[in-house]
Amino acid sequence: MDAFRVVAGKLETIIEDDEREVLAHLASEVAELLGIDVAQRAGELGLFDDASGPSSDVEDQWEEITRALQMADTDGPEMVGPPADPAVERLLPPVSEDPAIDDEYRRLTQTGLRMRKGDRLVRFWVYLQPENGPLLRLNAGQAEEFMAAITDIRLVVGQRLGIETSDDLESLRLQFQLGEEPDQRAGLLQISDVLAWWQESLISGLQMLGDAH
Amino acid sequence: MTGISRIDQPDVDVAVDVAIDTRLDRPWAVVVWDDPVNLMSYVVYVFQRHFGYSHEKATKLMFEVHNAGKSAVAHGNREEVERHAEAMHAYGLWATIEKTGDG
């Protein structure tokens, strides 16, 4: 995976097939937490032909990630009120400690936010389909969506890793370095770190694009 | 009974007035909270992009969030701060709304 570079007013990077698959899979898992089936939704949005969709062996290949991200009590697509899954609550956080204020806010905004985040992940997933080739080229608007989709993925991964504070993150990093706790979470943390680095390159690229105008 | 309800009546009116006042006029703040996931540069980007703040102001607010754990990044009536909070949530930042002052 390369950092994004500014090329002729767009942001470009090269991304290899295995990296595409991991990222696309992560996006589909996070969308699923929001009650959205990426392939189906991409079809509805006219972005993807569902019939030629990804084969299920892709799913199997990343089973460990799936296991690490999924939870038994997922929130259905009809979710109203505070989400049951704490990772979904990170995507749709409370607006107030006052339940009356929060309930009203959720009634007004939750479906819209959920769909907006879901559709963003769907487009992210579409960009990463293998038929699009290794070159990824985004305009400023697409790059911003991409960046926000990466944020949502990292919020979910962070919650699943039990990261509540910066100290948690540091101690987890240390544990993995010392090899005290060898488990699938080390891989997830690595993915999250790579995504952070990638996102950083998008941000500086976007700033360069902004400065150019 | 009649006497009591006459005494009660003004209280009800006052309560309604306060509710309307709170909803429309009293200042509210949108508060962004520190989290262990979002990048400093991303938070600065979002503050600039959404609120139209200068890089300097956005950076100052980001450090307030990072160092103090939270920062009131914008003020307005309840509807306005709810819209801002919704935008922050869309970007993946943790934001709440708070009534500032008495009320």
mmCIF file of N, CA and C in Angstrom, chain A residues 58-175:
data_model
loop_
_atom_site.group_PDB
_atom_site.id
_atom_site.type_symbol
_atom_site.label_atom_id
_atom_site.label_comp_id
_atom_site.label_asym_id
_atom_site.label_seq_id
_atom_site.Cartn_x
_atom_site.Cartn_y
_atom_site.Cartn_z
ATOM 1 N N VAL A 58 -13.861 -15.258 -0.547
ATOM 2 C CA VAL A 58 -13.251 -14.047 -0.007
ATOM 3 C C VAL A 58 -13.644 -13.909 1.456
ATOM 4 N N GLU A 59 -14.897 -14.160 1.696
ATOM 5 C CA GLU A 59 -15.426 -14.120 3.059
ATOM 6 C C GLU A 59 -14.648 -15.078 3.972
ATOM 7 N N ASP A 60 -14.474 -16.328 3.463
ATOM 8 C CA ASP A 60 -13.801 -17.349 4.261
ATOM 9 C C ASP A 60 -12.359 -16.975 4.568
ATOM 10 N N GLN A 61 -11.742 -16.366 3.564
ATOM 11 C CA GLN A 61 -10.339 -16.030 3.707
ATOM 12 C C GLN A 61 -10.095 -15.071 4.882
ATOM 13 N N TRP A 62 -11.062 -14.219 5.129
ATOM 14 C CA TRP A 62 -10.882 -13.221 6.183
ATOM 15 C C TRP A 62 -11.757 -13.525 7.389
ATOM 16 N N GLU A 63 -11.966 -14.798 7.590
ATOM 17 C CA GLU A 63 -12.840 -15.242 8.658
ATOM 18 C C GLU A 63 -12.404 -14.718 10.034
ATOM 19 N N GLU A 64 -11.084 -14.652 10.212
ATOM 20 C CA GLU A 64 -10.564 -14.188 11.510
ATOM 21 C C GLU A 64 -10.989 -12.754 11.789
ATOM 22 N N ILE A 65 -10.910 -11.930 10.752
ATOM 23 C CA ILE A 65 -11.324 -10.536 10.901
ATOM 24 C C ILE A 65 -12.820 -10.497 11.221
ATOM 25 N N THR A 66 -13.565 -11.305 10.479
ATOM 26 C CA THR A 66 -15.006 -11.346 10.703
ATOM 27 C C THR A 66 -15.302 -11.709 12.152
ATOM 28 N N ARG A 67 -14.633 -12.749 12.614
ATOM 29 C CA ARG A 67 -14.871 -13.185 13.998
ATOM 30 C C ARG A 67 -14.530 -12.084 14.995
ATOM 31 N N ALA A 68 -13.442 -11.379 14.701
ATOM 32 C CA ALA A 68 -12.998 -10.340 15.634
ATOM 33 C C ALA A 68 -13.957 -9.155 15.653
ATOM 34 N N LEU A 69 -14.646 -8.940 14.534
ATOM 35 C CA LEU A 69 -15.493 -7.748 14.440
ATOM 36 C C LEU A 69 -16.938 -7.997 14.803
ATOM 37 N N GLN A 70 -17.402 -9.229 14.597
ATOM 38 C CA GLN A 70 -18.823 -9.478 14.799
ATOM 39 C C GLN A 70 -19.193 -9.595 16.267
ATOM 40 N N MET A 71 -20.433 -9.366 16.529
ATOM 41 C CA MET A 71 -20.953 -9.548 17.876
ATOM 42 C C MET A 71 -22.283 -10.273 17.783
ATOM 43 N N ALA A 72 -22.620 -10.986 18.853
ATOM 44 C CA ALA A 72 -23.851 -11.767 18.830
ATOM 45 C C ALA A 72 -25.083 -10.876 18.677
ATOM 46 N N ASP A 73 -25.164 -9.865 19.510
ATOM 47 C CA ASP A 73 -26.376 -9.031 19.501
ATOM 48 C C ASP A 73 -26.193 -7.817 18.599
ATOM 49 N N THR A 74 -26.340 -8.051 17.296
ATOM 50 C CA THR A 74 -26.194 -6.936 16.370
ATOM 51 C C THR A 74 -27.490 -6.134 16.297
ATOM 52 N N ASP A 75 -27.330 -4.885 15.942
ATOM 53 C CA ASP A 75 -28.495 -4.023 15.797
ATOM 54 C C ASP A 75 -29.070 -4.218 14.404
ATOM 55 N N GLY A 76 -30.345 -4.425 14.314
ATOM 56 C CA GLY A 76 -30.981 -4.658 13.023
ATOM 57 C C GLY A 76 -31.074 -3.388 12.211
ATOM 58 N N PRO A 77 -31.495 -3.507 10.954
ATOM 59 C CA PRO A 77 -31.600 -2.334 10.105
ATOM 60 C C PRO A 77 -32.658 -1.332 10.575
ATOM 61 N N GLU A 78 -33.551 -1.788 11.441
ATOM 62 C CA GLU A 78 -34.621 -0.895 11.910
ATOM 63 C C GLU A 78 -34.226 -0.171 13.194
ATOM 64 N N MET A 79 -32.941 -0.175 13.510
ATOM 65 C CA MET A 79 -32.528 0.312 14.829
ATOM 66 C C MET A 79 -33.029 1.726 15.142
ATOM 67 N N VAL A 80 -33.628 1.820 16.300
ATOM 68 C CA VAL A 80 -34.006 3.131 16.831
ATOM 69 C C VAL A 80 -33.463 3.180 18.260
ATOM 70 N N GLY A 81 -33.241 4.367 18.758
ATOM 71 C CA GLY A 81 -32.701 4.476 20.098
ATOM 72 C C GLY A 81 -31.235 4.101 20.128
ATOM 73 N N PRO A 82 -30.620 4.142 21.317
ATOM 74 C CA PRO A 82 -29.187 3.873 21.419
ATOM 75 C C PRO A 82 -28.852 2.459 20.926
ATOM 76 N N PRO A 83 -27.800 2.308 20.113
ATOM 77 C CA PRO A 83 -27.432 0.996 19.594
ATOM 78 C C PRO A 83 -27.036 0.042 20.723
ATOM 79 N N ALA A 84 -27.343 -1.248 20.550
ATOM 80 C CA ALA A 84 -26.989 -2.250 21.558
ATOM 81 C C ALA A 84 -25.501 -2.592 21.501
ATOM 82 N N ASP A 85 -24.947 -2.585 20.296
ATOM 83 C CA ASP A 85 -23.542 -2.936 20.107
ATOM 84 C C ASP A 85 -22.677 -1.686 20.365
ATOM 85 N N PRO A 86 -21.723 -1.780 21.305
ATOM 86 C CA PRO A 86 -20.901 -0.595 21.618
ATOM 87 C C PRO A 86 -20.102 -0.069 20.420
ATOM 88 N N ALA A 87 -19.779 -0.948 19.466
ATOM 89 C CA ALA A 87 -19.053 -0.454 18.283
ATOM 90 C C ALA A 87 -19.973 0.411 17.423
ATOM 91 N N VAL A 88 -21.239 0.010 17.337
ATOM 92 C CA VAL A 88 -22.202 0.811 16.574
ATOM 93 C C VAL A 88 -22.450 2.127 17.309
ATOM 94 N N GLU A 89 -22.393 2.063 18.640
ATOM 95 C CA GLU A 89 -22.575 3.300 19.400
ATOM 96 C C GLU A 89 -21.428 4.280 19.148
ATOM 97 N N ARG A 90 -20.245 3.755 18.796
ATOM 98 C CA ARG A 90 -19.153 4.673 18.444
ATOM 99 C C ARG A 90 -19.426 5.363 17.112
ATOM 100 N N LEU A 91 -20.155 4.668 16.242
ATOM 101 C CA LEU A 91 -20.504 5.263 14.940
ATOM 102 C C LEU A 91 -21.678 6.224 15.077
ATOM 103 N N LEU A 92 -22.554 5.903 16.022
ATOM 104 C CA LEU A 92 -23.761 6.713 16.248
ATOM 105 C C LEU A 92 -23.801 7.075 17.730
ATOM 106 N N PRO A 93 -22.897 7.977 18.156
ATOM 107 C CA PRO A 93 -22.760 8.232 19.593
ATOM 108 C C PRO A 93 -23.900 9.092 20.147
ATOM 109 N N PRO A 94 -24.081 9.067 21.466
ATOM 110 C CA PRO A 94 -25.131 9.890 22.073
ATOM 111 C C PRO A 94 -24.801 11.372 21.943
ATOM 112 N N VAL A 95 -25.832 12.180 21.795
ATOM 113 C CA VAL A 95 -25.607 13.625 21.645
ATOM 114 C C VAL A 95 -25.711 14.339 22.990
ATOM 115 N N SER A 96 -26.242 13.603 23.992
ATOM 116 C CA SER A 96 -26.424 14.230 25.302
ATOM 117 C C SER A 96 -26.548 13.154 26.372
ATOM 118 N N GLU A 97 -26.160 13.509 27.606
ATOM 119 C CA GLU A 97 -26.381 12.600 28.740
ATOM 120 C C GLU A 97 -27.862 12.537 29.077
ATOM 121 N N ASP A 98 -28.592 13.560 28.675
ATOM 122 C CA ASP A 98 -30.024 13.634 28.953
ATOM 123 C C ASP A 98 -30.759 12.706 27.967
ATOM 124 N N PRO A 99 -31.373 11.629 28.488
ATOM 125 C CA PRO A 99 -32.004 10.663 27.575
ATOM 126 C C PRO A 99 -33.088 11.277 26.697
ATOM 127 N N ALA A 100 -33.795 12.277 27.213
ATOM 128 C CA ALA A 100 -34.866 12.894 26.421
ATOM 129 C C ALA A 100 -34.271 13.605 25.207
ATOM 130 N N ILE A 101 -33.174 14.322 25.433
ATOM 131 C CA ILE A 101 -32.517 15.042 24.332
ATOM 132 C C ILE A 101 -31.933 14.039 23.337
ATOM 133 N N ASP A 102 -31.299 12.993 23.892
ATOM 134 C CA ASP A 102 -30.675 11.998 23.013
ATOM 135 C C ASP A 102 -31.725 11.251 22.183
ATOM 136 N N ASP A 103 -32.822 10.869 22.832
ATOM 137 C CA ASP A 103 -33.893 10.152 22.117
ATOM 138 C C ASP A 103 -34.416 10.991 20.960
ATOM 139 N N GLU A 104 -34.661 12.263 21.239
ATOM 140 C CA GLU A 104 -35.211 13.125 20.196
ATOM 141 C C GLU A 104 -34.210 13.269 19.042
ATOM 142 N N TYR A 105 -32.939 13.454 19.410
ATOM 143 C CA TYR A 105 -31.886 13.582 18.396
ATOM 144 C C TYR A 105 -31.810 12.326 17.536
ATOM 145 N N ARG A 106 -31.852 11.164 18.208
ATOM 146 C CA ARG A 106 -31.761 9.908 17.458
ATOM 147 C C ARG A 106 -32.969 9.718 16.538
ATOM 148 N N ARG A 107 -34.148 10.136 17.045
ATOM 149 C CA ARG A 107 -35.348 10.001 16.224
ATOM 150 C C ARG A 107 -35.203 10.819 14.932
ATOM 151 N N LEU A 108 -34.591 11.995 15.079
ATOM 152 C CA LEU A 108 -34.474 12.892 13.928
ATOM 153 C C LEU A 108 -33.319 12.541 12.999
ATOM 154 N N THR A 109 -32.224 12.010 13.556
ATOM 155 C CA THR A 109 -31.000 11.910 12.746
ATOM 156 C C THR A 109 -30.486 10.499 12.494
ATOM 157 N N GLN A 110 -30.894 9.529 13.326
ATOM 158 C CA GLN A 110 -30.183 8.249 13.301
ATOM 159 C C GLN A 110 -30.258 7.522 11.959
ATOM 160 N N THR A 111 -31.461 7.476 11.386
ATOM 161 C CA THR A 111 -31.599 6.765 10.115
ATOM 162 C C THR A 111 -30.744 7.436 9.039
ATOM 163 N N GLY A 112 -30.780 8.752 9.003
ATOM 164 C CA GLY A 112 -30.000 9.490 8.011
ATOM 165 C C GLY A 112 -28.505 9.258 8.172
ATOM 166 N N LEU A 113 -28.027 9.335 9.408
ATOM 167 C CA LEU A 113 -26.595 9.131 9.666
ATOM 168 C C LEU A 113 -26.168 7.709 9.319
ATOM 169 N N ARG A 114 -27.023 6.769 9.703
ATOM 170 C CA ARG A 114 -26.724 5.359 9.458
ATOM 171 C C ARG A 114 -26.598 5.097 7.952
ATOM 172 N N MET A 115 -27.540 5.630 7.177
ATOM 173 C CA MET A 115 -27.512 5.421 5.735
ATOM 174 C C MET A 115 -26.320 6.148 5.101
ATOM 175 N N ARG A 116 -26.036 7.339 5.619
ATOM 176 C CA ARG A 116 -24.932 8.120 5.059
ATOM 177 C C ARG A 116 -23.604 7.381 5.262
ATOM 178 N N LYS A 117 -23.431 6.877 6.490
ATOM 179 C CA LYS A 117 -22.206 6.130 6.792
ATOM 180 C C LYS A 117 -22.174 4.825 6.006
ATOM 181 N N GLY A 118 -23.327 4.179 5.922
ATOM 182 C CA GLY A 118 -23.404 2.914 5.199
ATOM 183 C C GLY A 118 -23.083 3.104 3.721
ATOM 184 N N ASP A 119 -23.678 4.115 3.106
ATOM 185 C CA ASP A 119 -23.456 4.349 1.675
ATOM 186 C C ASP A 119 -22.009 4.742 1.384
ATOM 187 N N ARG A 120 -21.429 5.441 2.337
ATOM 188 C CA ARG A 120 -20.019 5.821 2.206
ATOM 189 C C ARG A 120 -19.139 4.564 2.204
ATOM 190 N N LEU A 121 -19.464 3.634 3.100
ATOM 191 C CA LEU A 121 -18.719 2.366 3.153
ATOM 192 C C LEU A 121 -18.958 1.543 1.895
ATOM 193 N N VAL A 122 -20.181 1.641 1.354
ATOM 194 C CA VAL A 122 -20.504 0.925 0.115
ATOM 195 C C VAL A 122 -19.633 1.464 -1.028
ATOM 196 N N ARG A 123 -19.532 2.787 -1.131
ATOM 197 C CA ARG A 123 -18.711 3.359 -2.212
ATOM 198 C C ARG A 123 -17.227 3.013 -2.012
ATOM 199 N N PHE A 124 -16.788 3.048 -0.766
ATOM 200 C CA PHE A 124 -15.416 2.639 -0.427
ATOM 201 C C PHE A 124 -15.184 1.207 -0.912
ATOM 202 N N TRP A 125 -16.142 0.363 -0.618
ATOM 203 C CA TRP A 125 -16.067 -1.058 -0.995
ATOM 204 C C TRP A 125 -16.027 -1.213 -2.519
ATOM 205 N N VAL A 126 -16.831 -0.413 -3.216
ATOM 206 C CA VAL A 126 -16.870 -0.480 -4.681
ATOM 207 C C VAL A 126 -15.513 -0.084 -5.279
ATOM 208 N N TYR A 127 -14.918 1.015 -4.752
ATOM 209 C CA TYR A 127 -13.601 1.445 -5.255
ATOM 210 C C TYR A 127 -12.581 0.316 -5.150
ATOM 211 N N LEU A 128 -12.752 -0.534 -4.128
ATOM 212 C CA LEU A 128 -11.728 -1.544 -3.829
ATOM 213 C C LEU A 128 -12.001 -2.887 -4.498
ATOM 214 N N GLN A 129 -13.030 -2.948 -5.344
ATOM 215 C CA GLN A 129 -13.279 -4.201 -6.047
ATOM 216 C C GLN A 129 -12.154 -4.454 -7.060
ATOM 217 N N PRO A 130 -11.745 -5.711 -7.194
ATOM 218 C CA PRO A 130 -10.564 -6.035 -8.010
ATOM 219 C C PRO A 130 -10.662 -5.564 -9.458
ATOM 220 N N GLU A 131 -11.896 -5.524 -10.009
ATOM 221 C CA GLU A 131 -11.997 -5.137 -11.429
ATOM 222 C C GLU A 131 -11.598 -3.678 -11.659
ATOM 223 N N ASN A 132 -11.501 -2.914 -10.587
ATOM 224 C CA ASN A 132 -11.089 -1.517 -10.729
ATOM 225 C C ASN A 132 -9.574 -1.348 -10.844
ATOM 226 N N GLY A 133 -8.850 -2.454 -10.731
ATOM 227 C CA GLY A 133 -7.398 -2.387 -10.928
ATOM 228 C C GLY A 133 -6.671 -1.792 -9.736
ATOM 229 N N PRO A 134 -5.329 -1.814 -9.785
ATOM 230 C CA PRO A 134 -4.540 -1.400 -8.623
ATOM 231 C C PRO A 134 -4.498 0.123 -8.402
ATOM 232 N N LEU A 135 -4.796 0.884 -9.465
ATOM 233 C CA LEU A 135 -4.703 2.345 -9.311
ATOM 234 C C LEU A 135 -6.000 2.899 -8.733
ATOM 235 N N LEU A 136 -5.856 3.649 -7.673
ATOM 236 C CA LEU A 136 -7.011 4.288 -7.044
ATOM 237 C C LEU A 136 -6.842 5.787 -7.227
ATOM 238 N N ARG A 137 -7.829 6.425 -7.882
ATOM 239 C CA ARG A 137 -7.705 7.863 -8.161
ATOM 240 C C ARG A 137 -8.981 8.542 -7.669
ATOM 241 N N LEU A 138 -8.837 9.477 -6.740
ATOM 242 C CA LEU A 138 -10.000 10.107 -6.098
ATOM 243 C C LEU A 138 -9.963 11.615 -6.270
ATOM 244 N N ASN A 139 -11.140 12.198 -6.556
ATOM 245 C CA ASN A 139 -11.203 13.661 -6.496
ATOM 246 C C ASN A 139 -11.395 14.071 -5.034
ATOM 247 N N ALA A 140 -11.423 15.379 -4.762
ATOM 248 C CA ALA A 140 -11.440 15.846 -3.377
ATOM 249 C C ALA A 140 -12.653 15.317 -2.610
ATOM 250 N N GLY A 141 -13.816 15.346 -3.256
ATOM 251 C CA GLY A 141 -15.034 14.885 -2.596
ATOM 252 C C GLY A 141 -14.971 13.400 -2.269
ATOM 253 N N GLN A 142 -14.486 12.632 -3.220
ATOM 254 C CA GLN A 142 -14.353 11.181 -3.003
ATOM 255 C C GLN A 142 -13.330 10.902 -1.909
ATOM 256 N N ALA A 143 -12.244 11.676 -1.923
ATOM 257 C CA ALA A 143 -11.192 11.475 -0.922
ATOM 258 C C ALA A 143 -11.725 11.757 0.480
ATOM 259 N N GLU A 144 -12.568 12.774 0.582
ATOM 260 C CA GLU A 144 -13.123 13.100 1.893
ATOM 261 C C GLU A 144 -14.031 11.971 2.400
ATOM 262 N N GLU A 145 -14.822 11.416 1.500
ATOM 263 C CA GLU A 145 -15.670 10.280 1.863
ATOM 264 C C GLU A 145 -14.845 9.073 2.272
ATOM 265 N N PHE A 146 -13.792 8.864 1.519
ATOM 266 C CA PHE A 146 -12.881 7.752 1.757
ATOM 267 C C PHE A 146 -12.293 7.858 3.167
ATOM 268 N N MET A 147 -11.894 9.095 3.484
ATOM 269 C CA MET A 147 -11.277 9.379 4.773
ATOM 270 C C MET A 147 -12.270 9.119 5.908
ATOM 271 N N ALA A 148 -13.516 9.539 5.695
ATOM 272 C CA ALA A 148 -14.539 9.352 6.730
ATOM 273 C C ALA A 148 -14.889 7.868 6.877
ATOM 274 N N ALA A 149 -14.881 7.132 5.761
ATOM 275 C CA ALA A 149 -15.146 5.693 5.829
ATOM 276 C C ALA A 149 -14.028 4.997 6.606
ATOM 277 N N ILE A 150 -12.794 5.424 6.366
ATOM 278 C CA ILE A 150 -11.655 4.858 7.108
ATOM 279 C C ILE A 150 -11.826 5.147 8.599
ATOM 280 N N THR A 151 -12.278 6.354 8.916
ATOM 281 C CA THR A 151 -12.510 6.703 10.322
ATOM 282 C C THR A 151 -13.512 5.748 10.957
ATOM 283 N N ASP A 152 -14.618 5.490 10.265
ATOM 284 C CA ASP A 152 -15.640 4.599 10.833
ATOM 285 C C ASP A 152 -15.090 3.184 11.032
ATOM 286 N N ILE A 153 -14.297 2.723 10.076
ATOM 287 C CA ILE A 153 -13.682 1.394 10.224
ATOM 288 C C ILE A 153 -12.762 1.391 11.446
ATOM 289 N N ARG A 154 -11.958 2.445 11.583
ATOM 290 C CA ARG A 154 -11.025 2.491 12.718
ATOM 291 C C ARG A 154 -11.756 2.628 14.057
ATOM 292 N N LEU A 155 -12.897 3.315 14.060
ATOM 293 C CA LEU A 155 -13.682 3.421 15.307
ATOM 294 C C LEU A 155 -14.167 2.034 15.743
ATOM 295 N N VAL A 156 -14.639 1.247 14.783
ATOM 296 C CA VAL A 156 -15.144 -0.094 15.110
ATOM 297 C C VAL A 156 -13.988 -1.002 15.552
ATOM 298 N N VAL A 157 -12.896 -0.970 14.785
ATOM 299 C CA VAL A 157 -11.738 -1.802 15.144
ATOM 300 C C VAL A 157 -11.239 -1.420 16.545
ATOM 301 N N GLY A 158 -11.173 -0.121 16.803
ATOM 302 C CA GLY A 158 -10.721 0.358 18.116
ATOM 303 C C GLY A 158 -11.591 -0.158 19.245
ATOM 304 N N GLN A 159 -12.895 -0.127 19.030
ATOM 305 C CA GLN A 159 -13.797 -0.625 20.064
ATOM 306 C C GLN A 159 -13.596 -2.117 20.278
ATOM 307 N N ARG A 160 -13.464 -2.864 19.182
ATOM 308 C CA ARG A 160 -13.303 -4.322 19.290
ATOM 309 C C ARG A 160 -11.984 -4.683 19.976
ATOM 310 N N LEU A 161 -10.992 -3.794 19.856
ATOM 311 C CA LEU A 161 -9.712 -4.028 20.533
ATOM 312 C C LEU A 161 -9.768 -3.572 21.986
ATOM 313 N N GLY A 162 -10.894 -3.022 22.388
ATOM 314 C CA GLY A 162 -11.053 -2.562 23.772
ATOM 315 C C GLY A 162 -10.328 -1.262 24.056
ATOM 316 N N ILE A 163 -10.095 -0.465 23.003
ATOM 317 C CA ILE A 163 -9.383 0.794 23.192
ATOM 318 C C ILE A 163 -10.369 1.899 23.573
ATOM 319 N N GLU A 164 -10.290 2.315 24.834
ATOM 320 C CA GLU A 164 -11.173 3.379 25.316
ATOM 321 C C GLU A 164 -10.390 4.691 25.442
ATOM 322 N N THR A 165 -9.119 4.588 25.746
ATOM 323 C CA THR A 165 -8.294 5.778 25.954
ATOM 324 C C THR A 165 -6.969 5.606 25.209
ATOM 325 N N SER A 166 -6.212 6.705 25.112
ATOM 326 C CA SER A 166 -4.900 6.642 24.462
ATOM 327 C C SER A 166 -3.974 5.700 25.235
ATOM 328 N N ASP A 167 -4.153 5.633 26.554
ATOM 329 C CA ASP A 167 -3.330 4.731 27.377
ATOM 330 C C ASP A 167 -3.592 3.274 27.000
ATOM 331 N N ASP A 168 -4.886 2.940 26.770
ATOM 332 C CA ASP A 168 -5.236 1.572 26.354
ATOM 333 C C ASP A 168 -4.476 1.204 25.088
ATOM 334 N N LEU A 169 -4.446 2.171 24.161
ATOM 335 C CA LEU A 169 -3.802 1.933 22.872
ATOM 336 C C LEU A 169 -2.322 1.643 23.081
ATOM 337 N N GLU A 170 -1.693 2.470 23.921
ATOM 338 C CA GLU A 170 -0.256 2.299 24.161
ATOM 339 C C GLU A 170 0.043 0.971 24.848
ATOM 340 N N SER A 171 -0.772 0.620 25.833
ATOM 341 C CA SER A 171 -0.481 -0.621 26.562
ATOM 342 C C SER A 171 -0.730 -1.841 25.670
ATOM 343 N N LEU A 172 -1.729 -1.733 24.789
ATOM 344 C CA LEU A 172 -2.004 -2.825 23.860
ATOM 345 C C LEU A 172 -0.814 -3.008 22.904
ATOM 346 N N ARG A 173 -0.326 -1.877 22.418
ATOM 347 C CA ARG A 173 0.824 -1.889 21.514
ATOM 348 C C ARG A 173 2.017 -2.578 22.182
ATOM 349 N N LEU A 174 2.230 -2.207 23.434
ATOM 350 C CA LEU A 174 3.347 -2.757 24.206
ATOM 351 C C LEU A 174 3.178 -4.264 24.401
ATOM 352 N N GLN A 175 1.967 -4.656 24.763
ATOM 353 C CA GLN A 175 1.672 -6.092 24.952
ATOM 354 C C GLN A 175 2.000 -6.886 23.699
#
